[in-house]
Short mmCIF file of C-alpha atoms and ligand atoms in Angstrom, two decimals:
data_model
loop_
_atom_site.label_atom_id
_atom_site.label_comp_id
_atom_site.label_asym_id
_atom_site.label_seq_id
_atom_site.Cartn_x
_atom_site.Cartn_y
_atom_site.Cartn_z
CA MET J 1 18.38 11.85 6.99
CA LYS J 2 17.05 10.52 10.41
CA LEU J 3 14.35 7.98 9.53
CA CYS J 4 11.62 6.09 11.40
CA ILE J 5 10.14 3.09 9.97
CA LEU J 6 6.47 2.17 10.94
CA GLY J 7 6.17 -1.68 10.08
CA SER J 8 10.00 -2.21 10.21
CA THR J 9 9.37 -6.14 10.57
CA GLY J 10 7.27 -6.46 7.38
CA SER J 11 8.22 -7.14 3.76
CA ILE J 12 8.76 -3.42 2.99
CA GLY J 13 10.05 -2.61 6.43
CA VAL J 14 12.90 -5.21 6.17
CA GLN J 15 13.68 -4.18 2.60
CA ALA J 16 13.68 -0.52 3.68
CA LEU J 17 16.31 -1.40 6.31
CA ASP J 18 18.29 -3.17 3.56
CA VAL J 19 18.29 0.13 1.56
CA ALA J 20 19.18 2.02 5.03
CA ARG J 21 22.19 -0.38 5.41
CA ASN J 22 23.27 0.03 2.05
CA VAL J 23 22.78 3.91 1.57
CA GLY J 24 23.88 4.57 5.22
CA ILE J 25 20.67 6.25 6.46
CA GLN J 26 20.35 6.66 10.19
CA ILE J 27 17.56 4.85 11.88
CA VAL J 28 15.76 6.74 14.81
CA GLY J 29 12.48 4.97 15.31
CA LEU J 30 11.13 1.52 14.45
CA ALA J 31 7.69 0.00 14.96
CA ALA J 32 5.90 -3.43 14.62
CA MET J 33 2.86 -5.14 15.54
CA SER J 34 4.10 -7.98 17.63
CA ASN J 35 7.19 -9.46 16.22
CA ILE J 36 9.62 -8.53 18.99
CA ASP J 37 12.29 -11.13 18.20
CA LEU J 38 13.17 -9.57 14.76
CA LEU J 39 12.45 -6.08 16.20
CA GLU J 40 15.11 -6.85 18.85
CA ARG J 41 17.66 -7.74 16.27
CA GLN J 42 16.80 -4.66 14.39
CA ILE J 43 17.19 -2.46 17.55
CA LYS J 44 20.71 -4.18 17.95
CA GLU J 45 21.92 -3.44 14.47
CA PHE J 46 20.30 -0.01 13.90
CA ASN J 47 20.28 1.60 17.52
CA PRO J 48 17.18 3.72 17.22
CA LEU J 49 16.15 6.18 19.94
CA CYS J 50 12.61 4.76 20.27
CA VAL J 51 10.61 1.70 19.20
CA CYS J 52 6.82 1.10 19.36
CA VAL J 53 5.19 -2.22 19.70
CA ALA J 54 1.46 -2.12 18.81
CA ASP J 55 0.47 -4.94 20.77
CA LYS J 56 0.85 -3.80 24.41
CA THR J 57 1.64 -7.13 26.15
CA LYS J 58 4.59 -7.78 23.40
CA ALA J 59 5.81 -4.25 24.11
CA ARG J 60 6.11 -5.10 27.97
CA GLU J 61 7.99 -8.32 27.17
CA LEU J 62 10.27 -6.36 24.79
CA ALA J 63 10.81 -3.68 27.43
CA ARG J 64 11.86 -6.53 30.03
CA ARG J 65 14.58 -7.51 27.70
CA ASN J 66 16.30 -4.26 28.55
CA VAL J 67 16.80 -3.15 24.84
CA ALA J 68 18.94 -0.05 24.41
CA CYS J 69 16.25 2.27 23.49
CA GLU J 70 12.81 3.50 24.75
CA VAL J 71 9.86 1.14 24.10
CA ILE J 72 6.33 2.64 23.77
CA ALA J 73 3.22 0.76 22.99
CA GLY J 74 -0.25 0.84 21.32
CA GLY J 75 -1.87 2.69 18.28
CA GLU J 76 -1.03 5.91 20.31
CA GLY J 77 2.53 4.97 20.61
CA LEU J 78 2.65 4.60 16.78
CA CYS J 79 1.48 8.28 16.39
CA GLN J 80 3.86 9.45 19.01
CA LEU J 81 6.75 7.65 17.16
CA ALA J 82 5.61 9.18 13.70
CA ALA J 83 5.82 12.58 15.32
CA MET J 84 9.03 12.30 17.32
CA GLY J 85 11.66 14.79 17.54
CA GLY J 86 15.05 13.95 16.04
CA CYS J 87 13.32 12.37 13.07
CA ASP J 88 12.86 14.15 9.68
CA THR J 89 11.35 11.21 7.63
CA VAL J 90 8.86 8.74 8.35
CA LEU J 91 8.39 5.64 6.11
CA SER J 92 4.82 4.10 6.65
CA ALA J 93 4.88 0.57 5.85
CA VAL J 94 2.28 -0.79 8.28
CA VAL J 95 -0.56 -2.77 6.74
CA GLY J 96 -4.17 -1.65 6.74
CA ILE J 97 -6.18 1.32 8.04
CA ALA J 98 -3.64 1.17 11.15
CA GLY J 99 -1.39 3.27 9.11
CA LEU J 100 -3.87 6.36 8.68
CA LYS J 101 -3.47 8.13 12.21
CA PRO J 102 0.41 7.71 12.35
CA ALA J 103 0.54 9.20 8.76
CA VAL J 104 -1.60 12.12 9.88
CA SER J 105 0.58 12.57 12.99
CA ALA J 106 3.74 12.45 10.74
CA ILE J 107 2.39 15.15 8.43
CA GLN J 108 1.07 17.36 11.42
CA ALA J 109 4.67 17.15 12.82
CA ARG J 110 5.96 18.16 9.32
CA LYS J 111 7.96 14.99 8.65
CA LYS J 112 8.66 14.00 5.08
CA LEU J 113 6.26 10.93 4.48
CA ALA J 114 7.51 8.07 2.34
CA LEU J 115 4.24 6.04 2.03
CA ALA J 116 3.92 2.28 1.26
CA ASN J 117 0.62 2.05 3.33
CA LYS J 118 -1.82 2.56 0.44
CA GLU J 119 -4.76 2.00 2.74
CA THR J 120 -4.03 5.53 4.29
CA LEU J 121 -4.76 7.08 0.72
CA VAL J 122 -7.70 4.90 -0.26
CA ALA J 123 -9.60 5.50 3.19
CA GLY J 124 -8.55 9.15 3.86
CA GLY J 125 -6.86 10.22 0.67
CA GLU J 126 -8.59 13.68 0.13
CA PHE J 127 -8.20 14.79 3.81
CA VAL J 128 -4.44 13.50 3.96
CA MET J 129 -3.49 15.07 0.73
CA GLU J 130 -5.11 18.32 1.75
CA LEU J 131 -3.44 18.34 5.00
CA ALA J 132 -0.14 17.72 3.41
CA LYS J 133 -0.57 20.32 1.03
CA ARG J 134 -1.61 22.94 3.54
CA LEU J 135 1.50 22.03 5.75
CA ASN J 136 3.72 21.78 2.71
CA VAL J 137 4.77 18.30 3.53
CA PRO J 138 5.96 16.13 0.78
CA ILE J 139 4.42 12.70 0.41
CA ILE J 140 6.64 10.37 -1.84
CA PRO J 141 5.14 7.25 -2.96
CA VAL J 142 6.83 3.88 -2.28
CA ASP J 143 4.31 1.68 -4.19
CA SER J 144 6.20 0.74 -7.38
CA GLU J 145 3.41 1.91 -9.71
CA HIS J 146 3.10 5.32 -8.03
CA SER J 147 6.78 5.68 -7.79
CA ALA J 148 7.00 5.01 -11.59
CA ILE J 149 4.19 7.58 -12.21
CA PHE J 150 5.90 10.15 -9.86
CA GLN J 151 9.06 9.68 -11.75
CA CYS J 152 7.29 10.15 -15.30
CA LEU J 153 5.16 13.12 -14.32
CA ASP J 154 5.94 16.39 -15.61
CA ASN J 155 4.97 19.30 -13.35
CA LYS J 156 4.13 21.60 -16.24
CA ASN J 157 1.53 19.26 -18.12
CA HIS J 158 -1.32 17.38 -16.77
CA PRO J 159 -1.13 13.85 -18.20
CA LYS J 160 -3.84 12.74 -20.68
CA ARG J 161 -3.85 9.39 -18.76
CA ILE J 162 -1.76 6.99 -16.67
CA TYR J 163 -1.46 3.21 -17.13
CA LEU J 164 -1.31 1.34 -14.08
CA THR J 165 0.42 -1.87 -14.72
CA ALA J 166 -0.64 -5.18 -12.88
CA SER J 167 0.84 -8.55 -12.63
CA GLY J 168 -2.65 -10.14 -12.49
CA GLY J 169 -1.77 -12.00 -9.26
CA ALA J 170 -1.73 -15.58 -8.55
CA PHE J 171 -4.88 -16.41 -10.39
CA ARG J 172 -4.15 -14.69 -13.66
CA GLU J 173 -4.40 -18.19 -15.55
CA TRP J 174 -7.23 -19.63 -13.56
CA SER J 175 -10.81 -20.05 -14.96
CA ALA J 176 -13.88 -18.82 -13.15
CA GLU J 177 -14.61 -22.49 -12.34
CA GLN J 178 -11.25 -23.12 -10.75
CA LEU J 179 -11.70 -19.91 -8.60
CA LEU J 180 -14.58 -21.52 -6.83
CA HIS J 181 -12.05 -23.72 -5.02
CA ALA J 182 -9.11 -21.40 -4.75
CA THR J 183 -7.54 -21.36 -1.36
CA ALA J 184 -5.54 -18.93 0.66
CA ALA J 185 -2.44 -21.12 0.19
CA ASP J 186 -2.97 -21.05 -3.67
CA ALA J 187 -3.49 -17.19 -3.51
CA LEU J 188 -0.46 -16.62 -1.46
CA LYS J 189 1.79 -17.84 -4.37
CA HIS J 190 2.41 -14.60 -6.21
CA PRO J 191 4.12 -14.84 -9.50
CA THR J 192 6.58 -11.93 -9.47
CA TRP J 193 6.66 -10.19 -5.97
CA ASN J 194 7.38 -11.50 -2.49
CA MET J 195 5.10 -9.55 -0.28
CA GLY J 196 3.02 -9.55 3.13
CA ALA J 197 -0.04 -11.76 3.20
CA LYS J 198 -2.86 -9.03 2.97
CA ILE J 199 -1.36 -7.41 -0.27
CA THR J 200 -0.76 -10.81 -1.85
CA ILE J 201 -4.34 -11.65 -1.44
CA ASP J 202 -5.22 -8.24 -2.75
CA CYS J 203 -3.15 -9.10 -5.98
CA ALA J 204 -4.89 -12.28 -6.48
CA THR J 205 -8.31 -10.59 -6.35
CA MET J 206 -6.85 -7.64 -8.18
CA MET J 207 -8.29 -5.36 -5.29
CA ASN J 208 -4.68 -4.33 -5.04
CA LYS J 209 -4.95 -2.57 -8.45
CA GLY J 210 -8.42 -1.18 -7.40
CA LEU J 211 -6.71 0.34 -4.23
CA GLU J 212 -3.93 1.65 -6.40
CA PHE J 213 -6.40 3.06 -8.74
CA ILE J 214 -7.69 5.20 -5.67
CA GLU J 215 -4.19 5.84 -4.25
CA ALA J 216 -3.35 7.22 -7.88
CA MET J 217 -6.28 9.53 -8.01
CA ARG J 218 -5.44 11.07 -4.55
CA LEU J 219 -1.66 11.35 -5.01
CA PHE J 220 -1.79 12.87 -8.61
CA ASP J 221 -5.06 14.55 -8.55
CA LEU J 222 -6.61 12.48 -11.56
CA LYS J 223 -10.07 11.66 -12.44
CA PRO J 224 -11.19 8.01 -12.62
CA GLU J 225 -11.41 8.33 -16.53
CA GLU J 226 -7.68 9.33 -16.64
CA ILE J 227 -6.54 5.96 -15.23
CA GLU J 228 -6.18 2.91 -17.34
CA ILE J 229 -5.36 -0.58 -15.96
CA LEU J 230 -3.18 -2.95 -17.91
CA ILE J 231 -2.11 -6.56 -17.08
CA HIS J 232 1.57 -6.89 -17.53
CA PRO J 233 2.67 -10.31 -16.29
CA GLN J 234 6.30 -9.66 -16.33
CA SER J 235 6.21 -6.68 -13.97
CA VAL J 236 8.99 -4.86 -15.78
CA VAL J 237 7.00 -1.67 -16.83
CA HIS J 238 5.99 -0.38 -13.37
CA SER J 239 3.70 2.12 -14.87
CA MET J 240 3.24 4.82 -17.68
CA VAL J 241 2.22 8.36 -18.21
CA GLU J 242 0.59 9.46 -21.54
CA TYR J 243 0.53 13.17 -22.54
CA SER J 244 -1.74 14.92 -24.96
CA ASP J 245 0.80 14.99 -27.72
CA GLY J 246 0.85 11.17 -27.76
CA SER J 247 4.16 10.83 -25.84
CA ILE J 248 4.09 7.89 -23.33
CA LEU J 249 6.76 7.74 -20.48
CA ALA J 250 7.41 4.62 -18.57
CA GLN J 251 9.59 3.63 -15.77
CA LEU J 252 11.16 0.10 -16.03
CA GLY J 253 13.33 -1.86 -13.79
CA ALA J 254 13.78 -5.30 -12.10
CA PRO J 255 10.67 -6.13 -9.95
CA ASP J 256 12.49 -5.43 -6.56
CA MET J 257 10.80 -3.15 -4.25
CA ARG J 258 13.92 -1.75 -2.89
CA ILE J 259 14.37 0.30 -6.06
CA PRO J 260 11.28 2.48 -5.38
CA ILE J 261 11.93 2.35 -1.59
CA GLN J 262 15.34 3.67 -2.17
CA TYR J 263 14.10 6.47 -4.40
CA ALA J 264 11.36 7.58 -2.02
CA LEU J 265 14.15 7.86 0.61
CA THR J 266 16.82 9.43 -1.43
CA TYR J 267 14.60 11.52 -3.55
CA PRO J 268 15.39 13.91 -5.39
CA ALA J 269 18.92 12.25 -5.60
CA ARG J 270 19.53 8.99 -7.16
CA VAL J 271 22.10 6.85 -5.39
CA ALA J 272 23.95 3.97 -6.77
CA SER J 273 22.67 0.53 -5.57
CA ALA J 274 23.84 -3.07 -5.88
CA PHE J 275 20.33 -4.35 -6.64
CA LYS J 276 19.84 -6.78 -9.74
CA LYS J 277 19.54 -4.72 -12.79
CA LEU J 278 17.05 -5.28 -15.53
CA ASP J 279 18.77 -6.96 -18.74
CA PHE J 280 16.64 -6.41 -21.78
CA THR J 281 18.30 -9.20 -23.53
CA THR J 282 17.04 -11.72 -21.01
CA CYS J 283 13.89 -10.38 -19.48
CA GLY J 284 11.86 -11.83 -22.59
CA PRO J 285 8.84 -10.28 -24.42
CA LEU J 286 6.79 -7.69 -22.52
CA THR J 287 3.19 -8.22 -22.92
CA PHE J 288 0.15 -6.04 -21.99
CA HIS J 289 -3.76 -6.69 -22.04
CA LYS J 290 -6.82 -5.31 -20.45
CA PRO J 291 -8.23 -6.93 -17.25
CA ASP J 292 -11.40 -9.09 -17.38
CA PHE J 293 -13.78 -7.08 -15.06
CA ASP J 294 -16.06 -10.00 -14.77
CA LYS J 295 -13.33 -12.29 -13.36
CA TYR J 296 -11.98 -9.61 -11.15
CA THR J 297 -14.98 -8.46 -9.39
CA CYS J 298 -13.17 -6.72 -6.55
CA LEU J 299 -11.45 -4.48 -9.13
CA ARG J 300 -14.69 -3.45 -10.52
CA LEU J 301 -16.05 -2.67 -7.01
CA ALA J 302 -12.98 -0.51 -6.26
CA ILE J 303 -13.34 1.53 -9.39
CA ASP J 304 -17.24 1.99 -8.71
CA ALA J 305 -16.42 3.09 -5.14
CA ALA J 306 -13.73 5.53 -6.53
CA LYS J 307 -16.41 7.10 -8.87
CA MET J 308 -18.88 7.52 -6.10
CA GLY J 309 -16.21 9.10 -4.02
CA GLY J 310 -16.84 10.54 -0.55
CA LEU J 311 -16.42 7.89 2.28
CA MET J 312 -17.23 5.09 -0.24
CA PRO J 313 -13.63 4.13 -0.78
CA ALA J 314 -13.02 4.03 3.14
CA ALA J 315 -15.89 1.62 3.37
CA LEU J 316 -14.52 -0.52 0.58
CA ASN J 317 -11.10 -0.56 2.15
CA ALA J 318 -12.51 -1.63 5.43
CA ALA J 319 -14.82 -4.27 3.99
CA ASN J 320 -11.92 -5.63 2.09
CA GLU J 321 -9.68 -5.80 5.05
CA VAL J 322 -12.25 -7.88 6.98
CA ALA J 323 -12.88 -10.11 3.96
CA VAL J 324 -9.25 -10.60 3.21
CA GLY J 325 -8.56 -11.38 7.02
CA ALA J 326 -11.49 -14.01 7.09
CA PHE J 327 -10.21 -15.82 3.80
CA LEU J 328 -6.58 -15.94 5.33
CA GLN J 329 -8.14 -17.66 8.26
CA ASN J 330 -9.92 -20.08 5.92
CA ARG J 331 -13.30 -18.84 7.13
CA ILE J 332 -14.71 -17.89 3.92
CA SER J 333 -14.10 -19.04 0.35
CA TYR J 334 -12.31 -16.99 -2.32
CA THR J 335 -15.56 -15.79 -4.00
CA ARG J 336 -16.98 -14.57 -0.80
CA ILE J 337 -14.42 -11.75 -0.61
CA ALA J 338 -16.00 -9.83 -3.36
CA HIS J 339 -19.49 -10.84 -2.18
CA ILE J 340 -18.84 -9.40 1.30
CA ILE J 341 -17.37 -6.13 -0.19
CA ASP J 342 -20.22 -5.66 -2.72
CA LYS J 343 -23.00 -6.29 0.15
CA THR J 344 -21.17 -3.90 2.36
CA LEU J 345 -21.02 -1.14 -0.08
CA SER J 346 -24.55 -1.52 -1.03
CA ALA J 347 -25.69 -1.13 2.59
CA TYR J 348 -23.55 1.94 3.12
CA ASN J 349 -25.64 4.81 3.36
CA LEU J 350 -23.52 7.41 5.48
CA ASN J 351 -21.89 8.84 2.43
CA GLY J 352 -22.12 12.35 3.74
CA SER J 353 -20.15 15.32 2.68
CA GLU J 354 -17.92 15.74 5.66
CA ARG J 355 -14.38 14.13 5.14
CA ASN J 356 -12.43 14.75 8.36
CA LEU J 357 -10.53 12.16 10.20
CA ASP J 358 -13.40 11.20 12.59
CA ASP J 359 -15.75 10.63 9.51
CA ILE J 360 -13.22 8.48 7.80
CA LEU J 361 -12.73 6.32 10.94
CA ALA J 362 -16.47 6.22 11.46
CA ALA J 363 -16.99 4.92 7.94
CA ASP J 364 -14.11 2.47 8.54
CA ALA J 365 -15.66 1.25 11.71
CA TRP J 366 -19.23 1.04 10.28
CA ALA J 367 -18.05 -1.04 7.22
CA ARG J 368 -15.94 -3.41 9.38
CA ARG J 369 -18.75 -4.16 11.67
CA TYR J 370 -21.11 -4.62 8.72
CA ALA J 371 -18.64 -6.92 6.80
CA GLU J 372 -17.92 -8.95 9.79
CA THR J 373 -21.70 -9.81 10.17
CA ILE J 374 -21.63 -11.25 6.71
CA ALA J 375 -18.33 -13.01 6.92
CA ILE J 376 -19.69 -15.02 9.88
CA ALA J 377 -23.15 -15.58 8.38
P1 NDP H 401 3.65 -7.07 5.92
O1 NDP H 401 2.45 -7.84 6.42
O2 NDP H 401 4.85 -7.86 5.44
O3 NDP H 401 4.12 -6.10 7.08
C1 NDP H 401 3.33 -5.36 7.81
C2 NDP H 401 4.08 -4.39 8.96
O4 NDP H 401 3.34 -3.61 9.76
C3 NDP H 401 4.70 -5.51 10.05
O5 NDP H 401 6.07 -4.76 10.44
C4 NDP H 401 3.74 -5.68 11.08
O6 NDP H 401 4.27 -6.07 12.28
C5 NDP H 401 3.25 -4.17 11.17
N1 NDP H 401 1.88 -4.03 11.52
C6 NDP H 401 0.85 -4.70 11.24
N2 NDP H 401 -0.25 -4.28 11.75
C7 NDP H 401 -0.06 -3.32 12.55
C8 NDP H 401 -0.72 -2.49 13.43
N3 NDP H 401 -1.84 -2.70 13.73
N4 NDP H 401 -0.01 -1.40 14.07
C9 NDP H 401 1.37 -1.41 13.94
N5 NDP H 401 2.11 -2.15 12.97
C10 NDP H 401 1.38 -3.14 12.49
O7 NDP H 401 3.15 -6.03 4.99
P2 NDP H 401 3.94 -5.39 3.54
O8 NDP H 401 5.30 -4.94 4.02
O9 NDP H 401 3.70 -6.25 2.42
O10 NDP H 401 2.95 -4.20 3.37
C11 NDP H 401 3.06 -3.03 4.00
C12 NDP H 401 2.16 -1.86 3.26
O11 NDP H 401 2.92 -1.57 2.06
C13 NDP H 401 0.72 -2.33 2.81
O12 NDP H 401 -0.10 -1.26 3.04
C14 NDP H 401 0.96 -2.83 1.50
O13 NDP H 401 -0.28 -2.64 0.83
C15 NDP H 401 1.90 -1.70 0.94
N6 NDP H 401 2.87 -2.24 -0.18
C16 NDP H 401 3.61 -3.44 0.09
C17 NDP H 401 4.36 -3.90 -1.03
C18 NDP H 401 5.22 -4.92 -1.01
O14 NDP H 401 5.89 -5.45 -1.74
N7 NDP H 401 5.30 -5.73 0.27
C19 NDP H 401 4.33 -3.18 -2.33
C20 NDP H 401 3.57 -1.98 -2.33
C21 NDP H 401 2.76 -1.56 -1.27
P3 NDP H 401 4.52 -7.54 12.76
O15 NDP H 401 5.66 -8.05 11.82
O16 NDP H 401 4.90 -7.44 14.06
O17 NDP H 401 3.30 -8.18 12.49
MG1 MG H 402 1.84 -1.79 -6.24
#
């Protein structure tokens, strides 16, 4: 395999390089936003043909260091890298809507797509899945829940429902009163997973599960009523699929993202790994309960947007990115995140029937501008 990793300096990117090291995957392309020090070390170890740095100033700085590969820049560079010759598989692990265009480029260039960037499918899922289907390009999920479902699905029987499990995030035990004073530092303390800042906040609000709800609808062609969310604090059962005869299949494992990353890269083969294995005698009881939709407003907003369909999920995703960004910069309080998304979706009235890339990006841009005006108000 000749792999290109978009977002190689992030949480998923670094773990994917660990998998590549263990399995012996050849790296031909790497991309980051601005962390050129880590990218330079990755270039020295993995010898890619080309790297992209989205921040153009940082790209010039890296090129001046005379690294042993081509250096390209910007969002257009990311698309160019995703479609580069000499690569057969692209892992998209950038964060946010920045992943959408490069994912489309990878599909158009007929690269197998291992997809961690859930925002791509939330904002543009129908368009992206239709394109991949038409060009016969496989999209293999990296997100642990979707990897679990992918592994439990049986291509002869449509499931009765799927159960998406959720840790409940940093605020699982917090009351509504305590949440009024929750800070970004509090929200960044995730109980079971170590991830990038944006997704960690999404876990605290449970927007992450809402985004995953939409991601699951698109990946597996499910209706909203076929998806149920369960809080499962131990993060051992990564998700489940129920069939009409009452059988339920689950995928379990230690909470280590390298397991689903590796599976997405080696699929359909299963390759030995040295990652810590789940021990049933020590993992303690496994518990499940329904989420409190009054406490997790963002989850409710996401499911409502999923039901409305059209470009609503794109608007939801954009408003969420703006709100989470503002929260991480301590510009707004925790409870304003849901408020900003709610107000943006209520004001959104461009939910037309077209769903091409330009429409998706226009919905994203509109919601981003609108949400920003509320965030600074
Ligand atoms: P991180 O924030 O840790 O990493 C993001 C990566 O993308 C970094 O390499 C960053 O570069 C790069 N990047 C950010 N913005 C841009 C941009 N505009 N253009 C190009 N590159 C960019 O995120 P995670 O690894 O946690 O998450 C990545 C994606 O995977 C997200 O969509 C997330 O929802 C999804 N995911 C993550 C999981 C996890 O365990 N972390 C689990 C399941 C899904 P730089 O370092 O230079 O800023
Ligand atoms: Mg997940």
